[in-house]
Amino acid sequence: MYELKTKETDSSVIEFIENVESPKKREDAYKLLDIFTEATGYEPKMWGPSIIGFGAYHYKYESGHEGDAPLVGFSPRKAKISLYFATGDTKREELLKGFGKHTTGKACVYINKVADIDVDVLKSLINQSVRFLKETYTNH
């Protein structure tokens, strides 16, 4: 049976952020923590060893693969800060046009620092992602 690596844990979010090596990244992680907490109304939780997630939803693919994931989240990684939003949402691409300096992966949006982005657009991306996932998946 496939075991999902990224599960919600009881690890301390603050302890995780305090262990981020770069002082600038640590500062940005606290800024993002405030923005995501305020925008979602959810308590931050650690998902796996390095993702700070907000809220949760249960997904099930046609392949039968299913699991739980945070509605939105972020991770202050060494190279860039990863932001996690819903995939498959067409409104995401539209919002990203006014987001500022970023790159995108399959499920992530990568930024170098909070100063490079429009925080209001970030809040819109967070809210849109939460709304999209709640409409798409039945919450538990």
Coordinates of N, CA, C and O in Angstrom, one line a residue:
M1 N 0.8 -1.2 0.0 CA 0.0 0.0 0.0 C 0.9 1.2 0.0 O 1.8 1.4 0.8
Y2 N 0.5 2.2 -0.8 CA 1.3 3.4 -0.9 C 1.1 4.2 0.3 O 0.0 4.5 0.8
E3 N 2.2 4.7 0.9 CA 2.1 5.5 2.1 C 2.4 6.9 1.8 O 3.5 7.2 1.3
L4 N 1.5 7.8 2.1 CA 1.7 9.2 1.9 C 2.8 9.8 2.8 O 2.7 9.6 4.0
K5 N 3.7 10.4 2.2 CA 4.8 11.0 2.9 C 4.4 12.3 3.7 O 4.8 12.5 4.8
T6 N 3.6 13.1 3.1 CA 3.2 14.4 3.7 C 2.0 14.2 4.5 O 0.9 14.3 3.9
K7 N 2.1 14.0 5.7 CA 1.0 13.9 6.6 C 1.1 15.0 7.7 O 2.2 15.5 8.0
E8 N -0.1 15.4 8.2 CA -0.1 16.3 9.3 C 0.6 15.7 10.5 O 0.4 14.6 10.8
T9 N 1.5 16.5 11.1 CA 2.2 16.1 12.3 C 1.9 17.0 13.5 O 1.3 18.0 13.3
D10 N 2.4 16.6 14.6 CA 2.3 17.4 15.8 C 3.5 18.3 16.1 O 3.6 19.0 17.1
S11 N 4.4 18.3 15.1 CA 5.6 19.1 15.2 C 5.3 20.6 15.4 O 4.3 21.1 14.8
S12 N 6.1 21.4 16.0 CA 5.9 22.8 16.2 C 6.3 23.6 15.0 O 7.4 23.5 14.5
V13 N 5.3 24.4 14.5 CA 5.5 25.3 13.4 C 6.6 26.4 13.7 O 7.5 26.6 13.0
I14 N 6.5 26.9 14.9 CA 7.4 28.0 15.4 C 8.8 27.4 15.5 O 9.8 28.0 15.0
E15 N 9.0 26.2 16.0 CA 10.3 25.5 16.2 C 10.8 25.3 14.8 O 12.0 25.5 14.5
F16 N 10.0 24.9 13.8 CA 10.5 24.7 12.4 C 11.0 26.0 11.8 O 12.1 26.0 11.3
I17 N 10.2 27.1 12.0 CA 10.6 28.3 11.4 C 11.9 28.8 12.1 O 12.8 29.3 11.4
E18 N 12.0 28.6 13.4 CA 13.2 29.1 14.1 C 14.5 28.3 13.6 O 15.6 28.8 13.8
N19 N 14.3 27.2 13.1 CA 15.4 26.4 12.6 C 15.8 26.7 11.1 O 16.7 26.1 10.5
V20 N 15.1 27.6 10.5 CA 15.4 28.0 9.1 C 16.7 28.8 9.2 O 16.8 29.7 10.0
E21 N 17.7 28.3 8.4 CA 19.1 28.9 8.5 C 19.1 30.4 8.2 O 19.7 31.2 8.9
S22 N 18.6 30.8 7.1 CA 18.7 32.2 6.6 C 17.8 33.1 7.5 O 16.6 32.9 7.5
P23 N 18.4 34.2 8.1 CA 17.5 35.1 8.9 C 16.5 35.8 8.0 O 15.3 36.0 8.5
K24 N 16.8 36.1 6.7 CA 15.8 36.7 5.8 C 14.7 35.7 5.5 O 13.5 36.1 5.5
K25 N 15.0 34.5 5.3 CA 14.0 33.5 5.0 C 13.1 33.2 6.2 O 11.9 33.1 6.1
R26 N 13.7 33.3 7.4 CA 13.0 33.1 8.7 C 12.0 34.2 8.8 O 10.9 34.0 9.2
E27 N 12.5 35.4 8.6 CA 11.6 36.6 8.7 C 10.4 36.5 7.7 O 9.3 36.8 8.1
D28 N 10.7 36.1 6.5 CA 9.7 35.9 5.5 C 8.7 34.8 5.9 O 7.5 34.9 5.6
A29 N 9.2 33.8 6.5 CA 8.4 32.6 6.9 C 7.4 33.2 8.0 O 6.2 32.8 7.9
Y30 N 7.8 34.0 8.9 CA 6.9 34.6 9.9 C 5.8 35.5 9.2 O 4.7 35.5 9.6
K31 N 6.3 36.3 8.2 CA 5.3 37.1 7.5 C 4.3 36.3 6.8 O 3.1 36.5 6.9
L32 N 4.7 35.2 6.1 CA 3.8 34.3 5.5 C 2.9 33.6 6.4 O 1.7 33.4 6.2
L33 N 3.4 33.2 7.6 CA 2.6 32.6 8.6 C 1.5 33.5 9.0 O 0.3 33.0 9.1
D34 N 1.7 34.8 9.2 CA 0.7 35.7 9.5 C -0.3 35.9 8.4 O -1.5 35.9 8.6
I35 N 0.2 36.0 7.2 CA -0.7 36.2 6.0 C -1.6 35.0 5.8 O -2.8 35.1 5.7
F36 N -1.1 33.8 5.8 CA -1.8 32.6 5.6 C -2.8 32.4 6.7 O -4.0 32.0 6.5
T37 N -2.4 32.6 8.0 CA -3.3 32.4 9.1 C -4.5 33.4 9.1 O -5.6 33.0 9.2
E38 N -4.2 34.6 8.8 CA -5.2 35.7 8.7 C -6.2 35.4 7.5 O -7.4 35.5 7.7
A39 N -5.6 35.0 6.4 CA -6.4 34.8 5.2 C -7.3 33.5 5.3 O -8.5 33.5 4.8
T40 N -6.8 32.5 6.0 CA -7.6 31.2 6.0 C -8.4 31.1 7.3 O -9.4 30.4 7.3
G41 N -8.0 31.6 8.4 CA -8.6 31.4 9.7 C -8.3 30.1 10.3 O -8.8 29.7 11.3
Y42 N -7.4 29.3 9.7 CA -6.9 28.0 10.2 C -5.6 28.2 11.0 O -4.8 29.0 10.7
E43 N -5.5 27.3 12.0 CA -4.3 27.2 12.7 C -3.2 26.5 11.8 O -3.5 25.6 11.1
P44 N -2.0 27.0 11.8 CA -0.9 26.4 11.0 C -0.5 25.0 11.6 O -0.5 24.9 12.8
K45 N -0.3 24.1 10.7 CA 0.1 22.7 11.2 C 1.3 22.3 10.3 O 1.3 22.7 9.1
M46 N 2.2 21.5 10.9 CA 3.3 21.0 10.1 C 2.7 19.8 9.3 O 2.0 18.9 9.8
W47 N 3.1 19.7 8.0 CA 2.8 18.6 7.2 C 4.1 18.0 6.7 O 4.8 18.7 6.0
G48 N 4.4 16.8 7.2 CA 5.7 16.2 6.9 C 6.7 17.1 7.6 O 6.4 17.8 8.5
P49 N 8.0 16.9 7.2 CA 9.0 17.6 7.9 C 9.2 19.1 7.6 O 9.8 19.9 8.3
S50 N 8.6 19.6 6.4 CA 8.9 20.9 6.0 C 7.8 21.8 5.4 O 8.1 22.9 4.9
I51 N 6.6 21.3 5.4 CA 5.5 22.1 4.9 C 4.6 22.6 6.0 O 4.2 21.9 6.9
I52 N 4.3 23.9 6.0 CA 3.4 24.5 6.9 C 2.1 24.6 6.2 O 2.0 25.4 5.2
G53 N 1.1 23.9 6.7 CA -0.2 23.8 6.0 C -1.3 24.4 6.8 O -1.2 24.5 8.0
F54 N -2.4 24.8 6.1 CA -3.6 25.4 6.7 C -4.8 24.7 6.2 O -5.0 24.6 5.0
G55 N -5.6 24.3 7.2 CA -6.8 23.5 6.8 C -6.4 22.2 6.2 O -5.3 21.8 6.2
A56 N -7.4 21.4 5.8 CA -7.2 20.1 5.2 C -8.3 19.7 4.4 O -9.5 20.1 4.6
Y57 N -8.1 18.8 3.4 CA -9.2 18.2 2.6 C -8.8 16.8 2.3 O -7.6 16.5 2.3
H58 N -9.8 16.0 2.0 CA -9.5 14.6 1.6 C -9.8 14.5 0.1 O -10.8 14.9 -0.4
Y59 N -8.8 14.0 -0.6 CA -8.9 13.8 -2.1 C -9.0 12.4 -2.5 O -8.4 11.5 -1.8
K60 N -9.6 12.1 -3.6 CA -9.6 10.7 -4.1 C -9.5 10.8 -5.6 O -10.4 11.5 -6.3
Y61 N -8.5 10.3 -6.2 CA -8.4 10.3 -7.7 C -9.1 9.1 -8.3 O -9.4 8.1 -7.7
E62 N -9.3 9.3 -9.6 CA -10.0 8.2 -10.3 C -9.2 6.9 -10.3 O -9.7 5.8 -10.3
S63 N -7.9 7.0 -10.1 CA -7.0 5.8 -10.0 C -7.2 5.1 -8.7 O -6.7 4.0 -8.5
G64 N -8.0 5.7 -7.8 CA -8.2 5.1 -6.5 C -7.3 5.6 -5.4 O -7.5 5.4 -4.2
H65 N -6.2 6.3 -5.8 CA -5.3 6.9 -4.9 C -6.0 8.0 -4.1 O -6.7 8.8 -4.7
E66 N -5.9 8.0 -2.8 CA -6.6 9.0 -2.0 C -5.7 9.4 -0.8 O -4.8 8.7 -0.4
G67 N -6.0 10.5 -0.2 CA -5.2 11.0 0.9 C -5.7 12.3 1.4 O -6.7 12.9 1.0
D68 N -5.0 12.9 2.4 CA -5.3 14.2 2.9 C -4.2 15.1 2.6 O -3.0 14.8 2.5
A69 N -4.5 16.4 2.4 CA -3.6 17.4 2.1 C -4.0 18.7 2.7 O -5.2 18.9 2.9
P70 N -3.1 19.7 2.9 CA -3.5 21.0 3.4 C -4.2 21.7 2.3 O -3.9 21.5 1.1
L71 N -5.2 22.6 2.6 CA -5.8 23.4 1.6 C -4.8 24.3 0.9 O -4.8 24.5 -0.3
V72 N -4.0 25.0 1.7 CA -2.9 25.8 1.2 C -1.7 25.7 2.2 O -1.9 25.2 3.3
G73 N -0.6 26.1 1.7 CA 0.6 26.1 2.6 C 1.8 26.7 2.0 O 1.8 27.2 0.9
F74 N 2.9 26.6 2.8 CA 4.2 27.1 2.2 C 5.3 26.4 2.9 O 5.1 25.8 3.9
S75 N 6.5 26.5 2.3 CA 7.7 25.9 2.9 C 8.9 26.8 2.6 O 9.2 27.0 1.4
P76 N 9.6 27.3 3.6 CA 10.8 28.1 3.4 C 12.0 27.3 3.1 O 12.7 26.9 4.0
R77 N 12.1 26.9 1.8 CA 13.2 26.0 1.5 C 14.5 26.7 1.2 O 14.5 27.9 1.1
K78 N 15.6 26.0 1.1 CA 16.9 26.6 1.0 C 17.0 27.6 -0.2 O 17.4 28.7 -0.1
A79 N 16.6 27.0 -1.4 CA 16.7 27.8 -2.6 C 15.6 28.9 -2.7 O 15.9 30.1 -2.9
K80 N 14.4 28.5 -2.6 CA 13.3 29.4 -2.8 C 12.2 29.1 -1.8 O 12.3 28.0 -1.1
I81 N 11.2 29.9 -1.6 CA 10.1 29.7 -0.8 C 9.0 29.0 -1.7 O 8.7 29.6 -2.7
S82 N 8.5 27.9 -1.3 CA 7.5 27.2 -2.0 C 6.1 27.6 -1.4 O 5.9 27.5 -0.2
L83 N 5.2 28.0 -2.3 CA 3.8 28.3 -1.9 C 2.9 27.2 -2.5 O 3.0 26.9 -3.7
Y84 N 2.0 26.6 -1.7 CA 1.2 25.5 -2.2 C -0.3 26.0 -2.3 O -0.9 26.4 -1.3
F85 N -0.8 26.0 -3.5 CA -2.2 26.3 -3.8 C -2.8 25.2 -4.5 O -2.1 24.3 -5.0
A86 N -4.1 25.2 -4.7 CA -4.8 24.2 -5.5 C -4.3 24.1 -6.9 O -4.0 25.2 -7.5
T87 N -4.2 22.9 -7.4 CA -3.9 22.8 -8.8 C -5.2 22.5 -9.6 O -6.2 22.1 -9.0
G88 N -5.2 22.8 -10.9 CA -6.4 22.5 -11.7 C -7.4 23.7 -11.6 O -8.5 23.6 -12.2
D89 N -7.0 24.8 -11.0 CA -7.9 25.9 -10.9 C -7.5 27.0 -11.9 O -6.4 27.5 -11.8
T90 N -8.3 27.2 -12.9 CA -8.0 28.2 -13.9 C -7.8 29.6 -13.4 O -7.1 30.4 -14.0
K91 N -8.5 30.0 -12.3 CA -8.4 31.3 -11.8 C -7.0 31.6 -11.2 O -6.5 32.7 -11.1
R92 N -6.3 30.5 -10.8 CA -4.9 30.6 -10.3 C -4.0 31.4 -11.3 O -3.3 32.3 -11.0
E93 N -4.1 30.9 -12.6 CA -3.2 31.5 -13.6 C -3.5 33.0 -13.8 O -2.6 33.8 -14.0
E94 N -4.8 33.3 -13.7 CA -5.2 34.7 -13.9 C -4.6 35.6 -12.7 O -4.1 36.7 -13.0
L95 N -4.7 35.1 -11.5 CA -4.2 35.8 -10.3 C -2.7 35.9 -10.4 O -2.2 37.0 -10.0
L96 N -2.0 34.9 -10.9 CA -0.6 35.0 -10.9 C 0.0 36.0 -11.8 O 1.1 36.5 -11.6
K97 N -0.8 36.5 -12.8 CA -0.3 37.5 -13.7 C 0.1 38.8 -12.9 O 1.0 39.5 -13.3
G98 N -0.6 39.1 -11.8 CA -0.3 40.3 -11.1 C 0.4 40.0 -9.8 O 0.5 40.9 -8.9
F99 N 1.0 38.8 -9.6 CA 1.6 38.4 -8.4 C 2.9 39.0 -8.1 O 3.3 39.2 -6.9
G100 N 3.7 39.2 -9.1 CA 5.1 39.7 -8.9 C 6.1 38.6 -9.4 O 5.7 37.7 -10.1
K101 N 7.3 38.7 -8.9 CA 8.4 37.8 -9.3 C 8.2 36.4 -8.8 O 8.2 36.3 -7.5
H102 N 7.9 35.5 -9.6 CA 7.7 34.1 -9.2 C 8.0 33.1 -10.3 O 8.1 33.5 -11.5
T103 N 8.1 31.8 -10.0 CA 8.1 30.8 -11.0 C 7.1 29.8 -10.6 O 6.7 29.7 -9.4
T104 N 6.7 28.9 -11.5 CA 5.7 27.9 -11.1 C 6.2 26.5 -11.4 O 6.9 26.3 -12.4
G105 N 5.8 25.6 -10.6 CA 6.0 24.2 -10.9 C 4.7 23.5 -11.0 O 3.7 24.2 -11.2
K106 N 4.6 22.2 -11.0 CA 3.3 21.5 -11.1 C 2.3 22.0 -10.1 O 1.2 22.3 -10.4
A107 N 2.7 21.9 -8.8 CA 1.7 22.2 -7.8 C 2.2 23.5 -7.0 O 1.4 24.0 -6.2
C108 N 3.4 23.9 -7.2 CA 3.9 25.0 -6.4 C 4.1 26.3 -7.1 O 4.3 26.3 -8.3
V109 N 4.2 27.4 -6.4 CA 4.6 28.7 -6.9 C 5.8 29.0 -6.0 O 5.8 28.9 -4.8
Y110 N 6.9 29.4 -6.7 CA 8.1 29.6 -6.0 C 8.4 31.1 -6.0 O 8.3 31.8 -7.0
I111 N 8.8 31.6 -4.8 CA 9.3 33.0 -4.7 C 10.6 33.1 -4.0 O 11.0 32.1 -3.3
N112 N 11.4 34.1 -4.2 CA 12.6 34.3 -3.5 C 12.4 35.0 -2.2 O 13.0 34.6 -1.2
K113 N 11.5 36.0 -2.2 CA 11.2 36.7 -0.9 C 9.9 37.4 -1.0 O 9.4 37.7 -2.1
V114 N 9.3 37.6 0.1 CA 8.0 38.3 0.2 C 8.0 39.6 -0.5 O 7.0 40.1 -1.1
A115 N 9.1 40.3 -0.4 CA 9.2 41.7 -1.0 C 9.0 41.7 -2.5 O 8.7 42.7 -3.1
D116 N 9.2 40.5 -3.1 CA 9.0 40.4 -4.6 C 7.6 40.3 -5.1 O 7.3 40.3 -6.2
I117 N 6.7 40.1 -4.1 CA 5.3 39.8 -4.5 C 4.3 40.8 -4.0 O 4.6 41.5 -3.0
D118 N 3.1 40.8 -4.6 CA 2.0 41.6 -4.1 C 1.2 40.8 -3.1 O 0.6 39.8 -3.4
V119 N 1.3 41.2 -1.8 CA 0.6 40.5 -0.7 C -0.9 40.4 -0.9 O -1.5 39.4 -0.5
D120 N -1.5 41.4 -1.5 CA -2.9 41.4 -1.7 C -3.3 40.3 -2.7 O -4.3 39.6 -2.5
V121 N -2.4 40.1 -3.7 CA -2.6 39.0 -4.7 C -2.4 37.7 -4.0 O -3.2 36.7 -4.2
L122 N -1.4 37.6 -3.1 CA -1.2 36.4 -2.3 C -2.5 36.0 -1.5 O -2.9 34.8 -1.6
K123 N -3.1 37.0 -0.9 CA -4.3 36.7 -0.1 C -5.4 36.2 -1.0 O -6.2 35.3 -0.7
S124 N -5.5 36.8 -2.2 CA -6.5 36.4 -3.2 C -6.2 34.9 -3.6 O -7.2 34.1 -3.8
L125 N -5.0 34.6 -3.9 CA -4.6 33.2 -4.3 C -5.0 32.2 -3.1 O -5.5 31.2 -3.4
I126 N -4.7 32.6 -1.9 CA -5.0 31.7 -0.8 C -6.5 31.5 -0.7 O -7.0 30.4 -0.6
N127 N -7.3 32.6 -0.7 CA -8.7 32.5 -0.6 C -9.3 31.8 -1.8 O -10.2 30.9 -1.6
Q128 N -8.8 32.0 -3.0 CA -9.3 31.3 -4.2 C -9.1 29.8 -4.1 O -9.9 29.0 -4.4
S129 N -7.9 29.5 -3.6 CA -7.5 28.1 -3.5 C -8.4 27.3 -2.5 O -8.8 26.2 -2.8
V130 N -8.6 27.9 -1.4 CA -9.4 27.3 -0.3 C -10.9 27.2 -0.9 O -11.4 26.1 -0.7
R131 N -11.4 28.2 -1.5 CA -12.7 28.1 -2.1 C -12.8 27.0 -3.1 O -13.7 26.2 -3.1
F132 N -11.9 27.0 -4.0 CA -11.8 26.0 -5.1 C -11.8 24.5 -4.5 O -12.6 23.7 -5.0
L133 N -10.9 24.3 -3.6 CA -10.8 23.0 -3.0 C -12.1 22.6 -2.2 O -12.5 21.4 -2.3
K134 N -12.7 23.5 -1.5 CA -13.9 23.2 -0.8 C -15.0 22.9 -1.7 O -15.9 22.0 -1.4
E135 N -15.1 23.5 -2.9 CA -16.1 23.2 -3.9 C -15.8 21.9 -4.6 O -16.7 21.2 -5.0
T136 N -14.6 21.6 -4.8 CA -14.2 20.4 -5.6 C -14.2 19.2 -4.7 O -14.5 18.1 -5.2
Y137 N -13.8 19.2 -3.5 CA -13.7 18.0 -2.6 C -14.6 18.2 -1.4 O -14.8 19.3 -0.9
T138 N -15.2 17.1 -1.0 CA -16.0 17.2 0.2 C -15.1 17.2 1.4 O -14.2 16.3 1.6
N139 N -15.2 18.2 2.2 CA -14.3 18.3 3.4 C -14.7 17.3 4.4 O -15.8 16.8 4.5
H140 N -13.7 17.0 5.3 CA -13.9 16.1 6.4 C -13.8 16.8 7.7 O -13.3 17.9 7.7

